[in-house]
PDB file of C-alpha atoms in Angstrom:
ATOM      1  CA  ASP Y   1     -51.941 -60.123 274.344  1.00  0.00           C
ATOM      2  CA  GLY Y   2     -54.907 -60.855 272.123  1.00  0.00           C
ATOM      3  CA  GLY Y   3     -56.627 -64.163 272.481  1.00  0.00           C
ATOM      4  CA  ILE Y   4     -59.595 -66.203 273.570  1.00  0.00           C
ATOM      5  CA  THR Y   5     -60.367 -66.903 277.206  1.00  0.00           C
ATOM      6  CA  GLN Y   6     -62.538 -69.825 278.189  1.00  0.00           C
ATOM      7  CA  SER Y   7     -63.768 -70.451 281.705  1.00  0.00           C
ATOM      8  CA  PRO Y   8     -63.978 -72.512 283.725  1.00  0.00           C
ATOM      9  CA  LYS Y   9     -61.187 -74.856 282.656  1.00  0.00           C
ATOM     10  CA  TYR Y  10     -62.746 -77.783 284.520  1.00  0.00           C
ATOM     11  CA  LEU Y  11     -66.381 -78.142 285.501  1.00  0.00           C
ATOM     12  CA  PHE Y  12     -68.327 -80.867 287.237  1.00  0.00           C
ATOM     13  CA  ARG Y  13     -72.088 -81.047 287.005  1.00  0.00           C
ATOM     14  CA  LYS Y  14     -74.789 -83.260 288.339  1.00  0.00           C
ATOM     15  CA  GLU Y  15     -77.255 -84.798 285.927  1.00  0.00           C
ATOM     16  CA  GLY Y  16     -80.239 -82.558 285.298  1.00  0.00           C
ATOM     17  CA  GLN Y  17     -78.365 -79.295 285.823  1.00  0.00           C
ATOM     18  CA  ASN Y  18     -77.726 -76.659 283.204  1.00  0.00           C
ATOM     19  CA  VAL Y  19     -74.234 -75.219 282.964  1.00  0.00           C
ATOM     20  CA  THR Y  20     -72.866 -72.217 281.081  1.00  0.00           C
ATOM     21  CA  LEU Y  21     -69.378 -72.079 279.614  1.00  0.00           C
ATOM     22  CA  SER Y  22     -67.850 -68.675 279.074  1.00  0.00           C
ATOM     23  CA  CYS Y  23     -65.927 -67.571 275.977  1.00  0.00           C
ATOM     24  CA  GLU Y  24     -64.449 -64.093 275.605  1.00  0.00           C
ATOM     25  CA  GLN Y  25     -62.186 -62.809 272.817  1.00  0.00           C
ATOM     26  CA  ASN Y  26     -60.270 -59.559 272.395  1.00  0.00           C
ATOM     27  CA  LEU Y  27     -59.183 -60.205 268.814  1.00  0.00           C
ATOM     28  CA  ASN Y  28     -61.982 -58.074 267.349  1.00  0.00           C
ATOM     29  CA  HIS Y  29     -63.110 -61.107 265.355  1.00  0.00           C
ATOM     30  CA  ASP Y  30     -66.615 -61.124 263.932  1.00  0.00           C
ATOM     31  CA  ALA Y  31     -67.195 -64.874 263.901  1.00  0.00           C
ATOM     32  CA  MET Y  32     -67.210 -67.187 266.911  1.00  0.00           C
ATOM     33  CA  TYR Y  33     -67.701 -70.929 267.182  1.00  0.00           C
ATOM     34  CA  TRP Y  34     -68.269 -73.698 269.698  1.00  0.00           C
ATOM     35  CA  TYR Y  35     -66.874 -77.161 269.080  1.00  0.00           C
ATOM     36  CA  ARG Y  36     -67.176 -80.355 271.054  1.00  0.00           C
ATOM     37  CA  GLN Y  37     -64.269 -82.812 271.159  1.00  0.00           C
ATOM     38  CA  ASP Y  38     -64.592 -86.444 272.195  1.00  0.00           C
ATOM     39  CA  PRO Y  39     -61.745 -88.982 272.021  1.00  0.00           C
ATOM     40  CA  GLY Y  40     -61.320 -90.234 268.466  1.00  0.00           C
ATOM     41  CA  GLN Y  41     -64.150 -88.024 267.157  1.00  0.00           C
ATOM     42  CA  GLY Y  42     -62.325 -84.921 266.075  1.00  0.00           C
ATOM     43  CA  LEU Y  43     -64.051 -81.559 266.371  1.00  0.00           C
ATOM     44  CA  ARG Y  44     -67.792 -81.283 265.913  1.00  0.00           C
ATOM     45  CA  LEU Y  45     -69.480 -77.918 265.439  1.00  0.00           C
ATOM     46  CA  ILE Y  46     -72.200 -77.073 267.958  1.00  0.00           C
ATOM     47  CA  TYR Y  47     -73.109 -73.459 267.149  1.00  0.00           C
ATOM     48  CA  TYR Y  48     -71.534 -70.539 265.359  1.00  0.00           C
ATOM     49  CA  SER Y  49     -72.149 -66.827 265.094  1.00  0.00           C
ATOM     50  CA  GLN Y  50     -70.993 -64.570 262.293  1.00  0.00           C
ATOM     51  CA  ILE Y  51     -72.257 -61.288 263.720  1.00  0.00           C
ATOM     52  CA  VAL Y  52     -73.682 -59.936 266.951  1.00  0.00           C
ATOM     53  CA  ASN Y  53     -77.261 -60.962 267.735  1.00  0.00           C
ATOM     54  CA  ASP Y  54     -77.176 -63.749 265.164  1.00  0.00           C
ATOM     55  CA  PHE Y  55     -76.145 -67.406 265.413  1.00  0.00           C
ATOM     56  CA  GLN Y  56     -76.726 -70.678 263.577  1.00  0.00           C
ATOM     57  CA  LYS Y  57     -76.892 -74.310 264.569  1.00  0.00           C
ATOM     58  CA  GLY Y  58     -73.974 -76.519 263.739  1.00  0.00           C
ATOM     59  CA  ASP Y  59     -73.971 -80.276 263.321  1.00  0.00           C
ATOM     60  CA  ILE Y  60     -74.767 -81.237 266.930  1.00  0.00           C
ATOM     61  CA  ALA Y  61     -76.812 -78.347 268.388  1.00  0.00           C
ATOM     62  CA  GLU Y  62     -79.423 -80.421 270.228  1.00  0.00           C
ATOM     63  CA  GLY Y  63     -79.244 -79.885 273.983  1.00  0.00           C
ATOM     64  CA  TYR Y  64     -77.194 -76.693 273.684  1.00  0.00           C
ATOM     65  CA  SER Y  65     -77.998 -72.988 273.522  1.00  0.00           C
ATOM     66  CA  VAL Y  66     -75.951 -69.853 272.854  1.00  0.00           C
ATOM     67  CA  SER Y  67     -76.247 -66.083 272.819  1.00  0.00           C
ATOM     68  CA  ARG Y  68     -74.259 -63.347 271.088  1.00  0.00           C
ATOM     69  CA  GLU Y  69     -75.157 -60.058 272.730  1.00  0.00           C
ATOM     70  CA  LYS Y  70     -71.660 -58.639 272.427  1.00  0.00           C
ATOM     71  CA  LYS Y  71     -68.983 -59.075 269.790  1.00  0.00           C
ATOM     72  CA  GLU Y  72     -66.490 -60.214 272.411  1.00  0.00           C
ATOM     73  CA  SER Y  73     -68.626 -62.846 274.100  1.00  0.00           C
ATOM     74  CA  PHE Y  74     -70.246 -66.111 272.997  1.00  0.00           C
ATOM     75  CA  PRO Y  75     -71.381 -68.187 276.004  1.00  0.00           C
ATOM     76  CA  LEU Y  76     -72.552 -71.769 275.592  1.00  0.00           C
ATOM     77  CA  THR Y  77     -75.195 -73.338 277.827  1.00  0.00           C
ATOM     78  CA  VAL Y  78     -75.227 -77.105 278.108  1.00  0.00           C
ATOM     79  CA  THR Y  79     -78.776 -77.959 279.094  1.00  0.00           C
ATOM     80  CA  SER Y  80     -80.163 -80.979 280.876  1.00  0.00           C
ATOM     81  CA  ALA Y  81     -81.550 -82.085 277.513  1.00  0.00           C
ATOM     82  CA  GLN Y  82     -78.049 -82.934 276.290  1.00  0.00           C
ATOM     83  CA  LYS Y  83     -77.883 -86.709 276.642  1.00  0.00           C
ATOM     84  CA  ASN Y  84     -74.124 -87.123 276.902  1.00  0.00           C
ATOM     85  CA  PRO Y  85     -72.587 -83.802 277.915  1.00  0.00           C
ATOM     86  CA  THR Y  86     -69.245 -85.040 279.269  1.00  0.00           C
ATOM     87  CA  ALA Y  87     -66.682 -83.708 276.769  1.00  0.00           C
ATOM     88  CA  PHE Y  88     -64.000 -81.157 276.033  1.00  0.00           C
ATOM     89  CA  TYR Y  89     -65.527 -77.913 274.722  1.00  0.00           C
ATOM     90  CA  LEU Y  90     -63.540 -75.562 272.523  1.00  0.00           C
ATOM     91  CA  CYS Y  91     -64.435 -72.008 271.610  1.00  0.00           C
ATOM     92  CA  ALA Y  92     -62.887 -70.408 268.530  1.00  0.00           C
ATOM     93  CA  SER Y  93     -63.048 -67.178 266.588  1.00  0.00           C
ATOM     94  CA  SER Y  94     -62.102 -66.020 263.116  1.00  0.00           C
ATOM     95  CA  ASP Y  95     -61.757 -62.791 261.224  1.00  0.00           C
ATOM     96  CA  ARG Y  96     -64.337 -63.026 258.466  1.00  0.00           C
ATOM     97  CA  LEU Y  97     -63.172 -59.848 256.807  1.00  0.00           C
ATOM     98  CA  SER Y  98     -59.804 -61.399 255.963  1.00  0.00           C
ATOM     99  CA  GLY Y  99     -61.662 -64.113 254.067  1.00  0.00           C
ATOM    100  CA  ALA Y 100     -59.338 -66.798 255.354  1.00  0.00           C
ATOM    101  CA  ASN Y 101     -61.621 -68.234 258.056  1.00  0.00           C
ATOM    102  CA  VAL Y 102     -58.601 -69.318 260.080  1.00  0.00           C
ATOM    103  CA  LEU Y 103     -59.653 -70.336 263.574  1.00  0.00           C
ATOM    104  CA  THR Y 104     -58.047 -69.210 266.814  1.00  0.00           C
ATOM    105  CA  PHE Y 105     -58.989 -71.531 269.663  1.00  0.00           C
ATOM    106  CA  GLY Y 106     -59.308 -70.992 273.371  1.00  0.00           C
ATOM    107  CA  ALA Y 107     -57.722 -73.395 275.862  1.00  0.00           C
ATOM    108  CA  GLY Y 108     -60.981 -75.309 276.292  1.00  0.00           C
ATOM    109  CA  SER Y 109     -63.365 -76.268 279.085  1.00  0.00           C
ATOM    110  CA  ARG Y 110     -63.598 -79.864 280.237  1.00  0.00           C
ATOM    111  CA  LEU Y 111     -67.087 -80.738 281.472  1.00  0.00           C
ATOM    112  CA  THR Y 112     -67.736 -83.878 283.488  1.00  0.00           C
ATOM    113  CA  VAL Y 113     -71.237 -84.952 284.433  1.00  0.00           C
ATOM    114  CA  LEU Y 114     -71.355 -86.997 287.611  1.00  0.00           C
TER     115      LEU Y 114
ATOM    116  CA  GLY P   1     -72.901 -83.089 253.746  1.00  0.00           C
ATOM    117  CA  GLN P   2     -69.235 -82.404 253.374  1.00  0.00           C
ATOM    118  CA  GLN P   3     -67.025 -85.073 254.933  1.00  0.00           C
ATOM    119  CA  VAL P   4     -63.314 -85.064 255.552  1.00  0.00           C
ATOM    120  CA  MET P   5     -61.493 -88.304 256.262  1.00  0.00           C
ATOM    121  CA  GLN P   6     -58.035 -88.606 257.726  1.00  0.00           C
ATOM    122  CA  ILE P   7     -55.762 -91.617 257.558  1.00  0.00           C
ATOM    123  CA  PRO P   8     -54.236 -93.084 259.534  1.00  0.00           C
ATOM    124  CA  GLN P   9     -56.013 -92.277 262.789  1.00  0.00           C
ATOM    125  CA  TYR P  10     -53.000 -93.279 264.876  1.00  0.00           C
ATOM    126  CA  GLN P  11     -49.271 -93.443 264.158  1.00  0.00           C
ATOM    127  CA  HIS P  12     -46.268 -94.490 266.191  1.00  0.00           C
ATOM    128  CA  VAL P  13     -43.145 -92.957 264.714  1.00  0.00           C
ATOM    129  CA  GLN P  14     -39.534 -93.585 265.660  1.00  0.00           C
ATOM    130  CA  GLU P  15     -37.638 -90.404 266.431  1.00  0.00           C
ATOM    131  CA  GLY P  16     -35.618 -89.397 263.379  1.00  0.00           C
ATOM    132  CA  GLU P  17     -37.898 -91.108 260.867  1.00  0.00           C
ATOM    133  CA  ASP P  18     -40.286 -89.480 258.389  1.00  0.00           C
ATOM    134  CA  PHE P  19     -44.048 -89.886 258.287  1.00  0.00           C
ATOM    135  CA  THR P  20     -47.041 -88.703 256.275  1.00  0.00           C
ATOM    136  CA  THR P  21     -50.662 -88.137 257.195  1.00  0.00           C
ATOM    137  CA  TYR P  22     -53.437 -87.877 254.622  1.00  0.00           C
ATOM    138  CA  CYS P  23     -56.697 -86.014 254.320  1.00  0.00           C
ATOM    139  CA  ASN P  24     -59.479 -86.765 251.800  1.00  0.00           C
ATOM    140  CA  SER P  25     -62.670 -84.844 251.148  1.00  0.00           C
ATOM    141  CA  SER P  26     -65.885 -86.125 249.601  1.00  0.00           C
ATOM    142  CA  THR P  27     -66.304 -82.784 247.797  1.00  0.00           C
ATOM    143  CA  THR P  28     -64.075 -80.202 246.127  1.00  0.00           C
ATOM    144  CA  LEU P  29     -62.711 -77.709 248.621  1.00  0.00           C
ATOM    145  CA  SER P  30     -62.070 -73.989 248.275  1.00  0.00           C
ATOM    146  CA  ASN P  31     -59.205 -74.348 250.727  1.00  0.00           C
ATOM    147  CA  ILE P  32     -57.848 -76.691 253.366  1.00  0.00           C
ATOM    148  CA  GLN P  33     -56.282 -75.938 256.718  1.00  0.00           C
ATOM    149  CA  TRP P  34     -54.068 -77.952 259.054  1.00  0.00           C
ATOM    150  CA  TYR P  35     -54.032 -77.671 262.829  1.00  0.00           C
ATOM    151  CA  LYS P  36     -51.916 -79.310 265.531  1.00  0.00           C
ATOM    152  CA  GLN P  37     -53.142 -80.144 269.020  1.00  0.00           C
ATOM    153  CA  ARG P  38     -50.529 -81.048 271.612  1.00  0.00           C
ATOM    154  CA  PRO P  39     -51.569 -83.518 274.349  1.00  0.00           C
ATOM    155  CA  GLY P  40     -53.730 -81.649 276.853  1.00  0.00           C
ATOM    156  CA  GLY P  41     -53.795 -78.552 274.656  1.00  0.00           C
ATOM    157  CA  HIS P  42     -55.978 -76.916 272.067  1.00  0.00           C
ATOM    158  CA  PRO P  43     -55.730 -76.896 268.257  1.00  0.00           C
ATOM    159  CA  VAL P  44     -53.293 -74.384 266.813  1.00  0.00           C
ATOM    160  CA  PHE P  45     -53.393 -73.292 263.177  1.00  0.00           C
ATOM    161  CA  LEU P  46     -50.432 -74.469 261.079  1.00  0.00           C
ATOM    162  CA  ILE P  47     -51.185 -73.536 257.492  1.00  0.00           C
ATOM    163  CA  GLN P  48     -53.800 -72.958 254.807  1.00  0.00           C
ATOM    164  CA  LEU P  49     -53.613 -74.224 251.215  1.00  0.00           C
ATOM    165  CA  VAL P  50     -55.741 -72.600 248.550  1.00  0.00           C
ATOM    166  CA  LYS P  51     -54.439 -73.360 245.062  1.00  0.00           C
ATOM    167  CA  SER P  52     -54.699 -76.625 243.187  1.00  0.00           C
ATOM    168  CA  GLY P  53     -51.420 -78.553 243.491  1.00  0.00           C
ATOM    169  CA  GLU P  54     -50.040 -76.104 246.042  1.00  0.00           C
ATOM    170  CA  VAL P  55     -47.035 -77.150 248.124  1.00  0.00           C
ATOM    171  CA  LYS P  56     -45.901 -75.248 251.200  1.00  0.00           C
ATOM    172  CA  LYS P  57     -43.037 -75.937 253.574  1.00  0.00           C
ATOM    173  CA  GLN P  58     -42.489 -75.033 257.184  1.00  0.00           C
ATOM    174  CA  LYS P  59     -39.036 -76.263 258.236  1.00  0.00           C
ATOM    175  CA  ARG P  60     -39.464 -80.068 258.455  1.00  0.00           C
ATOM    176  CA  LEU P  61     -43.168 -79.973 257.520  1.00  0.00           C
ATOM    177  CA  THR P  62     -44.351 -80.161 253.901  1.00  0.00           C
ATOM    178  CA  PHE P  63     -48.006 -79.608 253.056  1.00  0.00           C
ATOM    179  CA  GLN P  64     -49.619 -80.481 249.729  1.00  0.00           C
ATOM    180  CA  PHE P  65     -53.015 -79.764 248.218  1.00  0.00           C
ATOM    181  CA  GLY P  66     -54.144 -82.139 245.502  1.00  0.00           C
ATOM    182  CA  GLU P  67     -54.741 -81.127 241.894  1.00  0.00           C
ATOM    183  CA  ALA P  68     -58.461 -81.808 242.230  1.00  0.00           C
ATOM    184  CA  LYS P  69     -58.598 -79.905 245.553  1.00  0.00           C
ATOM    185  CA  LYS P  70     -60.112 -82.921 247.276  1.00  0.00           C
ATOM    186  CA  ASN P  71     -57.116 -84.247 249.167  1.00  0.00           C
ATOM    187  CA  SER P  72     -54.115 -83.040 251.103  1.00  0.00           C
ATOM    188  CA  SER P  73     -51.106 -84.429 252.891  1.00  0.00           C
ATOM    189  CA  LEU P  74     -48.694 -83.434 255.619  1.00  0.00           C
ATOM    190  CA  HIS P  75     -45.207 -84.930 255.526  1.00  0.00           C
ATOM    191  CA  ILE P  76     -42.810 -84.527 258.452  1.00  0.00           C
ATOM    192  CA  THR P  77     -39.147 -85.387 258.086  1.00  0.00           C
ATOM    193  CA  ALA P  78     -36.681 -86.308 260.840  1.00  0.00           C
ATOM    194  CA  THR P  79     -39.399 -86.586 263.474  1.00  0.00           C
ATOM    195  CA  GLN P  80     -38.654 -85.021 266.840  1.00  0.00           C
ATOM    196  CA  THR P  81     -40.327 -85.550 270.208  1.00  0.00           C
ATOM    197  CA  THR P  82     -41.867 -82.097 269.831  1.00  0.00           C
ATOM    198  CA  ASP P  83     -43.899 -83.414 266.880  1.00  0.00           C
ATOM    199  CA  VAL P  84     -46.089 -85.457 269.217  1.00  0.00           C
ATOM    200  CA  GLY P  85     -49.760 -84.544 269.090  1.00  0.00           C
ATOM    201  CA  THR P  86     -52.854 -84.802 266.938  1.00  0.00           C
ATOM    202  CA  TYR P  87     -52.851 -83.296 263.466  1.00  0.00           C
ATOM    203  CA  PHE P  88     -56.218 -82.188 262.089  1.00  0.00           C
ATOM    204  CA  CYS P  89     -57.115 -81.155 258.595  1.00  0.00           C
ATOM    205  CA  ALA P  90     -60.150 -78.950 258.050  1.00  0.00           C
ATOM    206  CA  GLY P  91     -61.779 -78.458 254.689  1.00  0.00           C
ATOM    207  CA  ASN P  92     -63.634 -75.338 253.632  1.00  0.00           C
ATOM    208  CA  GLY P  93     -66.367 -76.190 251.159  1.00  0.00           C
ATOM    209  CA  GLY P  94     -67.030 -72.574 250.255  1.00  0.00           C
ATOM    210  CA  ASN P  95     -69.731 -71.823 252.806  1.00  0.00           C
ATOM    211  CA  ASN P  96     -67.140 -70.739 255.382  1.00  0.00           C
ATOM    212  CA  ARG P  97     -67.960 -73.714 257.585  1.00  0.00           C
ATOM    213  CA  LEU P  98     -64.930 -75.860 258.183  1.00  0.00           C
ATOM    214  CA  ALA P  99     -65.342 -79.635 258.248  1.00  0.00           C
ATOM    215  CA  PHE P 100     -62.713 -81.199 260.496  1.00  0.00           C
ATOM    216  CA  GLY P 101     -61.290 -84.657 260.054  1.00  0.00           C
ATOM    217  CA  LYS P 102     -61.045 -86.920 263.110  1.00  0.00           C
ATOM    218  CA  GLY P 103     -57.330 -86.274 263.367  1.00  0.00           C
ATOM    219  CA  ASN P 104     -54.141 -88.287 263.214  1.00  0.00           C
ATOM    220  CA  GLN P 105     -52.724 -88.924 266.686  1.00  0.00           C
ATOM    221  CA  VAL P 106     -48.943 -89.187 266.501  1.00  0.00           C
ATOM    222  CA  VAL P 107     -46.816 -90.785 269.189  1.00  0.00           C
ATOM    223  CA  VAL P 108     -43.064 -90.369 268.908  1.00  0.00           C
ATOM    224  CA  ILE P 109     -40.857 -93.174 270.157  1.00  0.00           C
ATOM    225  CA  PRO P 110     -37.510 -91.877 271.468  1.00  0.00           C
TER     226      PRO P 110
END
């Protein structure tokens, strides 16, 4: 079955540590996205990538970094510079060629900073 | 920048009743999408509206896109317990970046 796999599902981190969240898709989608979800805040865009080896900052990119070395993979690193990293992180992809920009989401990774 | 507002933010709905959730954009949209997120789950695409004044139905769900392409609504009839969750609208301003509303969290009372 085609889809998006995020790992880990739950992650605990100590303050000052970097952590990398994995996102892999087998939908052959060109575009991939990272969103952050906090209670009552909806979905906020962190970074997005429309093609391999290229990515752009979203609305809340500070304290995060990404890479897009392969079409299938778009890992997100939450750095120690992120002031409030505890959140639910959602990865998504879309097929740009269809023009619809409909997002398919992964199951999410819940990060808790202790 | 583009902003999308959803009202209400929370709704308690008696099973069997109808309810509506609204989405308003500060700018004209090229299209609008609706997603549903079940408790503990992830957002799942429901529908996309593109044309001015467009109305689409999915069983008990009716979606509308305003004439000015700046607002949209989702109306659910005969609410069931399976309708529980958060409904998000997401507006596309033409730059292929979706702006999500904060969602409408729906609780169904049996």
